[in-house]
mmCIF file of C-alpha atoms and ligand atoms in Angstrom:
data_model
loop_
_atom_site.group_PDB
_atom_site.id
_atom_site.type_symbol
_atom_site.label_atom_id
_atom_site.label_comp_id
_atom_site.label_asym_id
_atom_site.label_seq_id
_atom_site.Cartn_x
_atom_site.Cartn_y
_atom_site.Cartn_z
ATOM 1 C CA MET A 1 0.000 0.000 0.000
ATOM 2 C CA GLU A 2 1.314 3.393 -0.985
ATOM 3 C CA LEU A 3 0.942 5.949 1.807
ATOM 4 C CA SER A 4 1.719 8.878 -0.486
ATOM 5 C CA GLY A 5 5.348 9.285 0.594
ATOM 6 C CA LYS A 6 4.567 9.311 4.293
ATOM 7 C CA SER A 7 7.003 8.355 7.054
ATOM 8 C CA PRO A 8 6.716 4.771 8.333
ATOM 9 C CA THR A 9 6.283 6.196 11.845
ATOM 10 C CA ILE A 10 2.995 7.897 10.947
ATOM 11 C CA ARG A 11 -0.058 6.346 12.597
ATOM 12 C CA THR A 12 -2.650 4.936 10.180
ATOM 13 C CA HIS A 13 -6.308 5.345 11.167
ATOM 14 C CA GLY A 14 -7.548 4.341 7.706
ATOM 15 C CA GLU A 15 -6.213 3.706 4.201
ATOM 16 C CA ASP A 16 -9.254 4.575 2.058
ATOM 17 C CA PRO A 17 -10.271 7.182 2.991
ATOM 18 C CA LEU A 18 -6.694 7.973 3.969
ATOM 19 C CA ASN A 19 -6.435 9.127 7.579
ATOM 20 C CA LEU A 20 -2.972 9.474 9.094
ATOM 21 C CA GLU A 21 -1.846 10.958 12.397
ATOM 22 C CA THR A 22 1.541 12.404 13.349
ATOM 23 C CA PRO A 23 2.999 10.840 16.522
ATOM 24 C CA PRO A 24 3.411 13.424 19.349
ATOM 25 C CA HIS A 25 7.235 13.340 19.415
ATOM 26 C CA SER A 26 7.355 13.904 15.607
ATOM 27 C CA LEU A 27 5.219 17.031 15.976
ATOM 28 C CA ARG A 28 8.018 18.612 18.010
ATOM 29 C CA GLU A 29 10.872 17.579 15.695
ATOM 30 C CA SER A 30 10.581 20.729 13.590
ATOM 31 C CA PHE A 31 8.586 23.957 13.691
ATOM 32 C CA ILE A 32 7.481 23.370 10.082
ATOM 33 C CA THR A 33 6.050 19.876 9.829
ATOM 34 C CA PRO A 34 7.559 18.064 6.813
ATOM 35 C CA VAL A 35 5.060 16.656 4.313
ATOM 36 C CA GLU A 36 6.170 13.095 5.094
ATOM 37 C CA ARG A 37 5.093 13.524 8.718
ATOM 38 C CA PHE A 38 2.053 15.767 8.144
ATOM 39 C CA PHE A 39 -1.314 14.279 9.155
ATOM 40 C CA VAL A 40 -3.972 13.510 6.531
ATOM 41 C CA ARG A 41 -7.713 13.749 7.066
ATOM 42 C CA SER A 42 -9.935 12.681 4.174
ATOM 43 C CA HIS A 43 -13.609 11.722 4.055
ATOM 44 C CA GLY A 44 -13.638 10.038 0.647
ATOM 45 C CA THR A 45 -11.263 8.448 -1.844
ATOM 46 C CA MET A 46 -8.527 10.836 -2.933
ATOM 47 C CA PRO A 47 -9.293 12.186 -6.408
ATOM 48 C CA LYS A 48 -6.586 12.069 -9.057
ATOM 49 C CA VAL A 49 -6.767 15.452 -10.751
ATOM 50 C CA ASP A 50 -5.426 16.007 -14.259
ATOM 51 C CA PRO A 51 -3.777 19.455 -14.061
ATOM 52 C CA GLY A 52 -4.353 19.989 -17.809
ATOM 53 C CA GLY A 53 -8.111 19.713 -17.470
ATOM 54 C CA TYR A 54 -8.373 21.520 -14.138
ATOM 55 C CA THR A 55 -10.332 24.761 -13.716
ATOM 56 C CA LEU A 56 -11.488 26.710 -10.681
ATOM 57 C CA THR A 57 -14.910 28.346 -10.916
ATOM 58 C CA ILE A 58 -15.820 31.476 -8.956
ATOM 59 C CA SER A 59 -19.551 32.197 -9.139
ATOM 60 C CA GLY A 60 -22.614 33.277 -7.171
ATOM 61 C CA LEU A 61 -23.029 36.808 -5.825
ATOM 62 C CA VAL A 62 -20.205 38.289 -7.889
ATOM 63 C CA GLU A 63 -20.127 40.902 -10.640
ATOM 64 C CA SER A 64 -18.339 38.569 -13.053
ATOM 65 C CA SER A 65 -17.966 34.821 -12.684
ATOM 66 C CA LEU A 66 -14.483 33.479 -13.319
ATOM 67 C CA ASP A 67 -13.348 30.167 -14.733
ATOM 68 C CA LEU A 68 -9.598 29.859 -14.421
ATOM 69 C CA THR A 69 -6.987 27.203 -15.128
ATOM 70 C CA LEU A 70 -4.140 26.751 -12.669
ATOM 71 C CA LYS A 71 -1.782 28.529 -15.077
ATOM 72 C CA GLU A 72 -4.162 31.500 -15.363
ATOM 73 C CA LEU A 73 -4.571 31.699 -11.583
ATOM 74 C CA LYS A 74 -0.811 31.799 -11.065
ATOM 75 C CA LYS A 75 -0.363 34.430 -13.797
ATOM 76 C CA ARG A 76 -3.237 36.696 -12.832
ATOM 77 C CA PHE A 77 -2.751 36.951 -9.051
ATOM 78 C CA PRO A 78 0.310 37.753 -6.930
ATOM 79 C CA LYS A 79 2.060 34.876 -5.189
ATOM 80 C CA LYS A 80 1.593 34.878 -1.438
ATOM 81 C CA GLU A 81 3.194 32.846 1.346
ATOM 82 C CA MET A 82 1.872 32.126 4.799
ATOM 83 C CA THR A 83 2.821 29.835 7.671
ATOM 84 C CA ALA A 84 -0.294 28.291 9.141
ATOM 85 C CA ALA A 85 -1.271 25.303 11.214
ATOM 86 C CA LEU A 86 -3.964 22.989 9.928
ATOM 87 C CA HIS A 87 -5.840 21.874 13.011
ATOM 88 C CA CYS A 88 -8.516 19.223 12.592
ATOM 89 C CA ALA A 89 -11.712 19.713 14.610
ATOM 90 C CA GLY A 90 -11.395 16.034 15.605
ATOM 91 C CA ASN A 91 -7.910 16.487 17.106
ATOM 92 C CA ARG A 92 -7.776 15.120 20.700
ATOM 93 C CA ARG A 93 -11.116 13.312 20.316
ATOM 94 C CA ALA A 94 -9.613 10.198 21.982
ATOM 95 C CA GLU A 95 -9.664 12.008 25.347
ATOM 96 C CA LEU A 96 -13.375 12.807 24.909
ATOM 97 C CA MET A 97 -14.032 9.150 24.063
ATOM 98 C CA GLN A 98 -12.692 8.222 27.490
ATOM 99 C CA VAL A 99 -15.425 10.365 29.027
ATOM 100 C CA ARG A 100 -18.225 8.818 26.971
ATOM 101 C CA GLN A 101 -18.509 6.836 23.709
ATOM 102 C CA ILE A 102 -18.564 8.699 20.387
ATOM 103 C CA PRO A 103 -19.638 6.031 17.890
ATOM 104 C CA GLY A 104 -18.475 6.108 14.285
ATOM 105 C CA GLU A 105 -15.732 8.685 14.788
ATOM 106 C CA THR A 106 -11.938 8.369 14.652
ATOM 107 C CA ALA A 107 -10.039 8.397 17.955
ATOM 108 C CA TRP A 108 -7.486 11.064 17.059
ATOM 109 C CA GLY A 109 -4.764 11.763 19.606
ATOM 110 C CA VAL A 110 -2.888 15.093 19.640
ATOM 111 C CA GLY A 111 -1.463 14.630 16.123
ATOM 112 C CA ALA A 112 -4.330 15.704 13.823
ATOM 113 C CA ILE A 113 -2.410 18.941 13.408
ATOM 114 C CA GLY A 114 0.609 20.213 11.490
ATOM 115 C CA ASN A 115 2.247 23.540 10.688
ATOM 116 C CA ALA A 116 3.273 24.246 7.087
ATOM 117 C CA ARG A 117 4.546 27.007 4.849
ATOM 118 C CA TRP A 118 1.850 27.466 2.214
ATOM 119 C CA THR A 119 2.311 29.231 -1.124
ATOM 120 C CA GLY A 120 -0.544 30.306 -3.346
ATOM 121 C CA ILE A 121 -2.806 33.234 -4.033
ATOM 122 C CA SER A 122 -4.920 35.205 -1.637
ATOM 123 C CA LEU A 123 -8.657 34.424 -1.692
ATOM 124 C CA ARG A 124 -9.144 38.139 -1.091
ATOM 125 C CA ASP A 125 -7.432 39.019 -4.392
ATOM 126 C CA VAL A 126 -9.614 36.558 -6.309
ATOM 127 C CA LEU A 127 -12.829 37.841 -4.725
ATOM 128 C CA LEU A 128 -11.915 41.477 -5.373
ATOM 129 C CA GLU A 129 -11.232 40.630 -9.021
ATOM 130 C CA ALA A 130 -14.627 38.896 -9.354
ATOM 131 C CA GLY A 131 -16.359 41.793 -7.549
ATOM 132 C CA VAL A 132 -18.473 40.872 -4.525
ATOM 133 C CA ASP A 133 -22.191 41.853 -4.500
ATOM 134 C CA GLY A 134 -23.684 43.825 -1.624
ATOM 135 C CA ASP A 135 -25.840 40.856 -0.480
ATOM 136 C CA ALA A 136 -22.892 38.508 -0.128
ATOM 137 C CA ALA A 137 -22.141 37.216 3.366
ATOM 138 C CA HIS A 138 -20.466 33.796 2.955
ATOM 139 C CA VAL A 139 -17.969 32.105 0.664
ATOM 140 C CA ALA A 140 -18.503 28.402 -0.011
ATOM 141 C CA PHE A 141 -15.922 25.914 -1.272
ATOM 142 C CA THR A 142 -16.453 22.550 -2.957
ATOM 143 C CA GLY A 143 -13.818 19.887 -3.554
ATOM 144 C CA LEU A 144 -13.570 17.225 -6.261
ATOM 145 C CA ASP A 145 -13.739 14.220 -3.922
ATOM 146 C CA GLU A 146 -16.960 12.260 -3.659
ATOM 147 C CA VAL A 147 -17.902 11.131 -0.189
ATOM 148 C CA PRO A 148 -20.391 8.316 0.383
ATOM 149 C CA LEU A 149 -23.016 9.150 2.995
ATOM 150 C CA GLU A 150 -25.708 6.791 4.315
ATOM 151 C CA ASP A 151 -27.937 6.905 1.215
ATOM 152 C CA SER A 152 -26.216 9.315 -1.154
ATOM 153 C CA VAL A 153 -22.867 10.596 -2.342
ATOM 154 C CA THR A 154 -21.740 14.189 -1.894
ATOM 155 C CA ARG A 155 -18.701 16.261 -2.677
ATOM 156 C CA PHE A 156 -16.858 17.657 0.356
ATOM 157 C CA GLY A 157 -17.457 21.342 1.062
ATOM 158 C CA GLY A 158 -18.064 24.096 3.553
ATOM 159 C CA SER A 159 -18.086 27.862 3.872
ATOM 160 C CA ILE A 160 -16.513 30.717 5.779
ATOM 161 C CA PRO A 161 -17.977 34.168 6.453
ATOM 162 C CA LEU A 162 -17.185 36.782 3.784
ATOM 163 C CA GLU A 163 -15.374 38.877 6.391
ATOM 164 C CA LYS A 164 -12.927 36.005 6.981
ATOM 165 C CA ALA A 165 -12.614 35.378 3.229
ATOM 166 C CA LEU A 166 -11.529 39.005 2.732
ATOM 167 C CA ALA A 167 -9.253 39.147 5.786
ATOM 168 C CA GLY A 168 -6.116 38.247 3.821
ATOM 169 C CA ASP A 169 -5.257 35.098 5.810
ATOM 170 C CA VAL A 170 -7.096 32.650 3.551
ATOM 171 C CA LEU A 171 -4.932 31.238 0.776
ATOM 172 C CA LEU A 172 -5.662 29.156 -2.276
ATOM 173 C CA ALA A 173 -2.479 27.126 -1.965
ATOM 174 C CA TYR A 174 -0.657 25.252 -4.721
ATOM 175 C CA GLU A 175 2.565 24.578 -2.778
ATOM 176 C CA MET A 176 3.245 23.137 0.664
ATOM 177 C CA ASN A 177 6.674 23.627 2.242
ATOM 178 C CA GLY A 178 8.082 24.765 -1.110
ATOM 179 C CA GLU A 179 6.939 21.674 -3.039
ATOM 180 C CA THR A 180 4.009 21.199 -5.385
ATOM 181 C CA LEU A 181 0.975 20.493 -3.183
ATOM 182 C CA PRO A 182 0.960 16.695 -2.673
ATOM 183 C CA ARG A 183 -2.073 14.735 -3.818
ATOM 184 C CA ALA A 184 -3.070 13.732 -0.265
ATOM 185 C CA HIS A 185 -3.104 17.416 0.724
ATOM 186 C CA GLY A 186 -5.306 18.644 -2.130
ATOM 187 C CA TYR A 187 -3.366 18.815 -5.427
ATOM 188 C CA PRO A 188 -3.625 20.957 -7.463
ATOM 189 C CA LEU A 189 -5.275 23.625 -5.251
ATOM 190 C CA ARG A 190 -6.650 23.831 -1.722
ATOM 191 C CA VAL A 191 -7.975 26.392 0.690
ATOM 192 C CA VAL A 192 -5.907 27.221 3.772
ATOM 193 C CA ALA A 193 -8.065 29.215 6.199
ATOM 194 C CA ALA A 194 -5.663 30.229 8.986
ATOM 195 C CA GLY A 195 -7.077 29.951 12.514
ATOM 196 C CA TYR A 196 -10.148 27.973 11.399
ATOM 197 C CA ILE A 197 -10.941 24.298 11.904
ATOM 198 C CA GLY A 198 -9.221 22.183 9.234
ATOM 199 C CA ALA A 199 -12.528 21.174 7.617
ATOM 200 C CA ARG A 200 -12.928 24.631 6.071
ATOM 201 C CA SER A 201 -9.580 24.267 4.294
ATOM 202 C CA VAL A 202 -11.146 22.373 1.392
ATOM 203 C CA LYS A 203 -8.743 20.219 -0.636
ATOM 204 C CA TRP A 204 -8.932 19.494 -4.405
ATOM 205 C CA LEU A 205 -10.822 22.792 -4.676
ATOM 206 C CA SER A 206 -12.999 23.143 -7.784
ATOM 207 C CA GLU A 207 -15.693 25.705 -6.946
ATOM 208 C CA ILE A 208 -15.950 28.918 -4.975
ATOM 209 C CA GLU A 209 -19.465 30.280 -4.594
ATOM 210 C CA VAL A 210 -20.201 33.664 -3.017
ATOM 211 C CA ARG A 211 -23.517 33.403 -1.184
ATOM 212 C CA GLY A 212 -25.948 35.163 1.102
ATOM 213 C CA GLU A 213 -26.219 32.111 3.369
ATOM 214 C CA PRO A 214 -23.699 29.566 4.705
ATOM 215 C CA SER A 215 -22.958 26.443 2.636
ATOM 216 C CA GLU A 216 -25.666 23.784 2.410
ATOM 217 C CA ASN A 217 -23.030 21.085 1.969
ATOM 218 C CA TYR A 218 -23.487 18.166 4.403
ATOM 219 C CA PHE A 219 -20.087 18.859 5.992
ATOM 220 C CA HIS A 220 -21.186 22.367 6.876
ATOM 221 C CA ALA A 221 -24.950 22.173 7.314
ATOM 222 C CA ARG A 222 -25.009 18.929 9.397
ATOM 223 C CA ASP A 223 -21.505 17.835 10.247
ATOM 224 C CA TYR A 224 -18.719 19.836 11.906
ATOM 225 C CA ARG A 225 -21.202 21.348 14.348
ATOM 226 C CA LEU A 226 -21.019 21.560 18.086
ATOM 227 C CA TYR A 227 -24.227 19.851 19.250
ATOM 228 C CA PRO A 228 -25.386 20.102 22.860
ATOM 229 C CA ALA A 229 -24.140 17.244 25.055
ATOM 230 C CA ASP A 230 -27.587 15.603 25.239
ATOM 231 C CA ALA A 231 -28.362 15.788 21.484
ATOM 232 C CA ASP A 232 -28.294 12.822 19.092
ATOM 233 C CA PRO A 233 -26.438 14.351 16.110
ATOM 234 C CA GLY A 234 -28.023 11.820 13.697
ATOM 235 C CA GLU A 235 -31.512 12.992 14.618
ATOM 236 C CA ALA A 236 -30.988 16.542 15.858
ATOM 237 C CA ASP A 237 -32.144 19.622 13.995
ATOM 238 C CA PRO A 238 -28.891 21.062 12.572
ATOM 239 C CA ALA A 239 -29.955 24.414 14.014
ATOM 240 C CA GLU A 240 -29.266 22.944 17.454
ATOM 241 C CA GLY A 241 -25.605 22.647 16.492
ATOM 242 C CA GLU A 242 -23.246 25.585 16.365
ATOM 243 C CA PRO A 243 -21.261 25.643 13.086
ATOM 244 C CA LEU A 244 -17.547 25.499 13.816
ATOM 245 C CA GLY A 245 -15.114 28.041 12.429
ATOM 246 C CA ASP A 246 -12.604 29.957 14.533
ATOM 247 C CA LEU A 247 -10.387 27.712 16.621
ATOM 248 C CA TYR A 248 -10.444 27.949 20.405
ATOM 249 C CA VAL A 249 -7.261 28.305 22.434
ATOM 250 C CA ASN A 250 -5.656 24.885 22.807
ATOM 251 C CA CYS A 251 -2.366 23.223 23.712
ATOM 252 C CA ALA A 252 -0.888 19.749 23.943
ATOM 253 C CA ILE A 253 2.123 18.067 25.483
ATOM 254 C CA CYS A 254 4.215 16.254 22.867
ATOM 255 C CA ARG A 255 7.184 15.300 25.079
ATOM 256 C CA PRO A 256 7.416 13.339 27.326
ATOM 257 C CA ALA A 257 5.036 10.756 25.894
ATOM 258 C CA GLU A 258 2.221 9.079 27.789
ATOM 259 C CA GLY A 259 3.678 6.336 30.030
ATOM 260 C CA GLU A 260 7.304 7.358 29.331
ATOM 261 C CA LEU A 261 9.940 6.545 31.932
ATOM 262 C CA VAL A 262 11.699 9.838 32.670
ATOM 263 C CA SER A 263 14.839 10.410 34.731
ATOM 264 C CA GLY A 264 16.120 13.539 36.440
ATOM 265 C CA ASP A 265 14.643 16.623 38.027
ATOM 266 C CA PRO A 266 13.557 19.054 36.585
ATOM 267 C CA VAL A 267 11.543 17.374 33.857
ATOM 268 C CA LYS A 268 11.512 19.113 30.477
ATOM 269 C CA VAL A 269 8.030 19.297 28.950
ATOM 270 C CA ALA A 270 7.406 20.470 25.371
ATOM 271 C CA GLY A 271 4.409 20.895 23.128
ATOM 272 C CA TYR A 272 2.407 23.133 20.829
ATOM 273 C CA ALA A 273 -0.347 25.699 21.334
ATOM 274 C CA THR A 274 -2.837 27.228 18.885
ATOM 275 C CA THR A 275 -5.711 29.669 18.817
ATOM 276 C CA GLY A 276 -7.943 31.341 16.236
ATOM 277 C CA GLY A 277 -9.374 34.703 15.269
ATOM 278 C CA GLY A 278 -5.974 36.301 14.634
ATOM 279 C CA ARG A 279 -5.277 36.105 18.379
ATOM 280 C CA GLY A 280 -1.904 35.105 19.803
ATOM 281 C CA ILE A 281 -0.861 32.739 22.583
ATOM 282 C CA GLU A 282 -0.091 34.788 25.659
ATOM 283 C CA ARG A 283 0.959 32.095 28.095
ATOM 284 C CA VAL A 284 1.375 28.334 28.453
ATOM 285 C CA GLU A 285 1.757 26.752 31.887
ATOM 286 C CA VAL A 286 2.590 23.267 33.076
ATOM 287 C CA SER A 287 1.743 21.613 36.379
ATOM 288 C CA ALA A 288 3.229 18.475 37.904
ATOM 289 C CA ASP A 289 0.985 18.438 41.003
ATOM 290 C CA GLY A 290 -2.527 18.147 39.638
ATOM 291 C CA GLY A 291 -2.943 21.879 39.069
ATOM 292 C CA GLU A 292 -1.892 23.209 42.519
ATOM 293 C CA THR A 293 1.107 25.054 41.117
ATOM 294 C CA TRP A 294 2.052 26.004 37.554
ATOM 295 C CA SER A 295 5.346 26.803 35.781
ATOM 296 C CA ALA A 296 5.346 29.220 32.850
ATOM 297 C CA ALA A 297 6.714 27.875 29.571
ATOM 298 C CA ASP A 298 9.050 29.636 27.131
ATOM 299 C CA LEU A 299 7.182 30.328 23.908
ATOM 300 C CA THR A 300 8.390 30.199 20.304
ATOM 301 C CA PRO A 301 5.775 31.860 18.096
ATOM 302 C CA GLY A 302 5.690 31.778 14.305
ATOM 303 C CA GLU A 303 5.822 34.900 12.136
ATOM 304 C CA ASP A 304 2.164 34.626 11.051
ATOM 305 C CA SER A 305 -0.754 34.546 13.488
ATOM 306 C CA GLY A 306 -2.121 31.293 11.993
ATOM 307 C CA SER A 307 1.092 29.441 12.889
ATOM 308 C CA TRP A 308 1.234 27.247 15.957
ATOM 309 C CA VAL A 309 3.414 28.254 18.912
ATOM 310 C CA PHE A 310 6.010 25.882 20.334
ATOM 311 C CA TRP A 311 6.549 25.918 24.092
ATOM 312 C CA GLU A 312 8.904 24.325 26.565
ATOM 313 C CA ALA A 313 8.713 24.280 30.363
ATOM 314 C CA ARG A 314 10.617 22.752 33.262
ATOM 315 C CA VAL A 315 8.793 21.263 36.234
ATOM 316 C CA GLU A 316 10.254 19.835 39.436
ATOM 317 C CA PRO A 317 8.013 17.101 40.757
ATOM 318 C CA GLY A 318 10.627 16.179 43.408
ATOM 319 C CA PRO A 319 12.802 13.062 43.227
ATOM 320 C CA GLU A 320 10.516 10.956 45.433
ATOM 321 C CA ARG A 321 7.509 11.111 43.088
ATOM 322 C CA ARG A 322 7.445 7.937 40.949
ATOM 323 C CA GLU A 323 4.241 8.683 39.039
ATOM 324 C CA VAL A 324 3.579 12.193 37.799
ATOM 325 C CA HIS A 325 0.528 13.585 36.031
ATOM 326 C CA LEU A 326 1.603 16.482 33.862
ATOM 327 C CA LEU A 327 -0.983 19.092 32.917
ATOM 328 C CA ALA A 328 -0.653 21.867 30.318
ATOM 329 C CA ARG A 329 -2.898 24.851 29.721
ATOM 330 C CA ALA A 330 -2.740 27.979 27.551
ATOM 331 C CA ARG A 331 -4.269 31.428 27.556
ATOM 332 C CA ASP A 332 -4.632 33.593 24.453
ATOM 333 C CA THR A 333 -4.347 37.326 23.943
ATOM 334 C CA SER A 334 -8.129 37.806 24.333
ATOM 335 C CA GLY A 335 -8.069 36.073 27.711
ATOM 336 C CA GLY A 336 -9.462 32.853 26.224
ATOM 337 C CA VAL A 337 -8.707 29.890 28.504
ATOM 338 C CA GLN A 338 -9.150 26.132 28.253
ATOM 339 C CA PRO A 339 -11.680 24.042 30.195
ATOM 340 C CA ALA A 340 -9.935 22.063 32.939
ATOM 341 C CA SER A 341 -11.387 18.684 32.049
ATOM 342 C CA PRO A 342 -12.483 16.822 28.889
ATOM 343 C CA ARG A 343 -15.836 16.383 30.686
ATOM 344 C CA GLN A 344 -16.455 20.085 30.142
ATOM 345 C CA ALA A 345 -15.436 19.896 26.476
ATOM 346 C CA TRP A 346 -17.433 16.730 25.647
ATOM 347 C CA ASN A 347 -19.878 16.986 22.733
ATOM 348 C CA PRO A 348 -21.624 14.223 20.760
ATOM 349 C CA LYS A 349 -19.411 14.461 17.640
ATOM 350 C CA GLY A 350 -16.217 14.903 19.645
ATOM 351 C CA TYR A 351 -15.056 18.170 18.119
ATOM 352 C CA VAL A 352 -12.611 20.855 19.226
ATOM 353 C CA ASN A 353 -11.482 19.280 22.486
ATOM 354 C CA ASN A 354 -9.393 21.976 24.107
ATOM 355 C CA ALA A 355 -9.354 20.742 27.701
ATOM 356 C CA TYR A 356 -6.120 21.027 29.710
ATOM 357 C CA HIS A 357 -3.853 18.322 28.283
ATOM 358 C CA ARG A 358 -2.730 15.565 30.609
ATOM 359 C CA VAL A 359 0.187 13.139 30.225
ATOM 360 C CA ASN A 360 1.088 10.534 32.853
ATOM 361 C CA ILE A 361 4.785 9.718 33.216
ATOM 362 C CA ARG A 362 6.838 7.392 35.413
ATOM 363 C CA ARG A 363 10.138 8.387 36.984
ATOM 364 C CA THR A 364 13.253 6.380 37.601
ATOM 365 C CA ALA A 365 14.375 6.053 41.228
ATOM 366 C CA ALA A 366 16.544 8.968 42.399
HETATM 367 N N1 MTE B 1 -11.197 18.722 1.684
HETATM 368 C C1 MTE B 1 -11.780 17.766 0.946
HETATM 369 N N2 MTE B 1 -12.053 18.017 -0.336
HETATM 370 N N3 MTE B 1 -12.079 16.559 1.491
HETATM 371 C C2 MTE B 1 -11.832 16.263 2.797
HETATM 372 O O1 MTE B 1 -12.110 15.149 3.248
HETATM 373 N N4 MTE B 1 -10.966 17.113 4.947
HETATM 374 C C3 MTE B 1 -10.885 18.336 5.736
HETATM 375 C C4 MTE B 1 -9.985 19.365 5.072
HETATM 376 N N5 MTE B 1 -10.305 19.494 3.673
HETATM 377 C C5 MTE B 1 -11.239 17.271 3.609
HETATM 378 C C6 MTE B 1 -10.911 18.497 2.983
HETATM 379 C C7 MTE B 1 -10.419 18.142 7.095
HETATM 380 S S1 MTE B 1 -11.572 17.563 8.195
HETATM 381 C C8 MTE B 1 -9.170 18.509 7.494
HETATM 382 S S2 MTE B 1 -8.729 18.444 9.123
HETATM 383 C C9 MTE B 1 -8.157 18.954 6.553
HETATM 384 O O2 MTE B 1 -8.643 18.932 5.213
HETATM 385 C C10 MTE B 1 -6.942 18.062 6.618
HETATM 386 O O3 MTE B 1 -5.986 18.470 5.707
HETATM 387 P P1 MTE B 1 -4.748 17.520 5.361
HETATM 388 O O4 MTE B 1 -5.278 16.169 4.988
HETATM 389 O O5 MTE B 1 -4.015 18.202 4.277
HETATM 390 O O6 MTE B 1 -3.910 17.425 6.616
#
């Protein structure tokens, strides 16, 4: 089986659709996640797109619809680069599944995330060229992949508010980390909506529609919603669910790993933190005593606000402690904080778990 040039250490959740997770220690190996270690989240079979026959359509509430080949897109609009994390709404679902079952969903650990350098054109430039009508309020994307649902087949899609689409931090990317966008990541063109859940960064992009209302695509209108804890998402009125967009403040411990045997005092703890809405990470703290005391971490931010932040802290559990529960929490520049327990973050589809992250380690005798 060909895993599209992925590292043998990547964790396979499924081969078709291809779903791959980056192991925690690999996430911290480099600030820019190499393609071979970058997670993959797909809902259907990967399409094989012939670049010669490819066109992107921009239609809907615009003054002039556009139909552009990849060559025309590259020629007509300035090249733009941006470092941004792709952060799947299902990241850290496994912790929610320990609270209560979430049937039919993948048990992602902390590795449904990666940080890449994206090259492409700005969605803003394309929309300004097409001319946006006064009634426009949302921008919908549709991909070329066909996803089987219970009794139908649909193409993957979703929308973002027009304000976000014009903000300048949404790219139509054709390169990832300086290479042609790999097939698993959306070749020949994908959306990268910085600071939004990964599902809005539609891969194998074929249509952009400017609309008055949000997308009616299944993955926007029904799925990727935050339903109340007592709702049955299969039966619930979609209006009961809040559509997901902007990411919440979040962080995870990547090193040490769960169950790792660690020697020495202090213990070095390292991980990543993210947030949305153009906010920054203000602080990350780590506790080795169940949240009684906290040590501030050193932060390494990226140059763009959509990038993740790396952090590293030192905690001193004391040499006599043989089992230590590490906790990490972050705060963003708007004062956004994380819920203390996955119980507070639990929702029936298992999305956007941003509870304090916990890793249990063992220590060698002093
Ligand atoms: N786009 C299409 N066309 N089909 C998909 O299944 N999955 C989405 C998004 N874009 C998806 C898609 C989800 S849920 C995520 S988290 C990201 O792609 C994952 O991007 P990656 O596979 O490049 O890491």
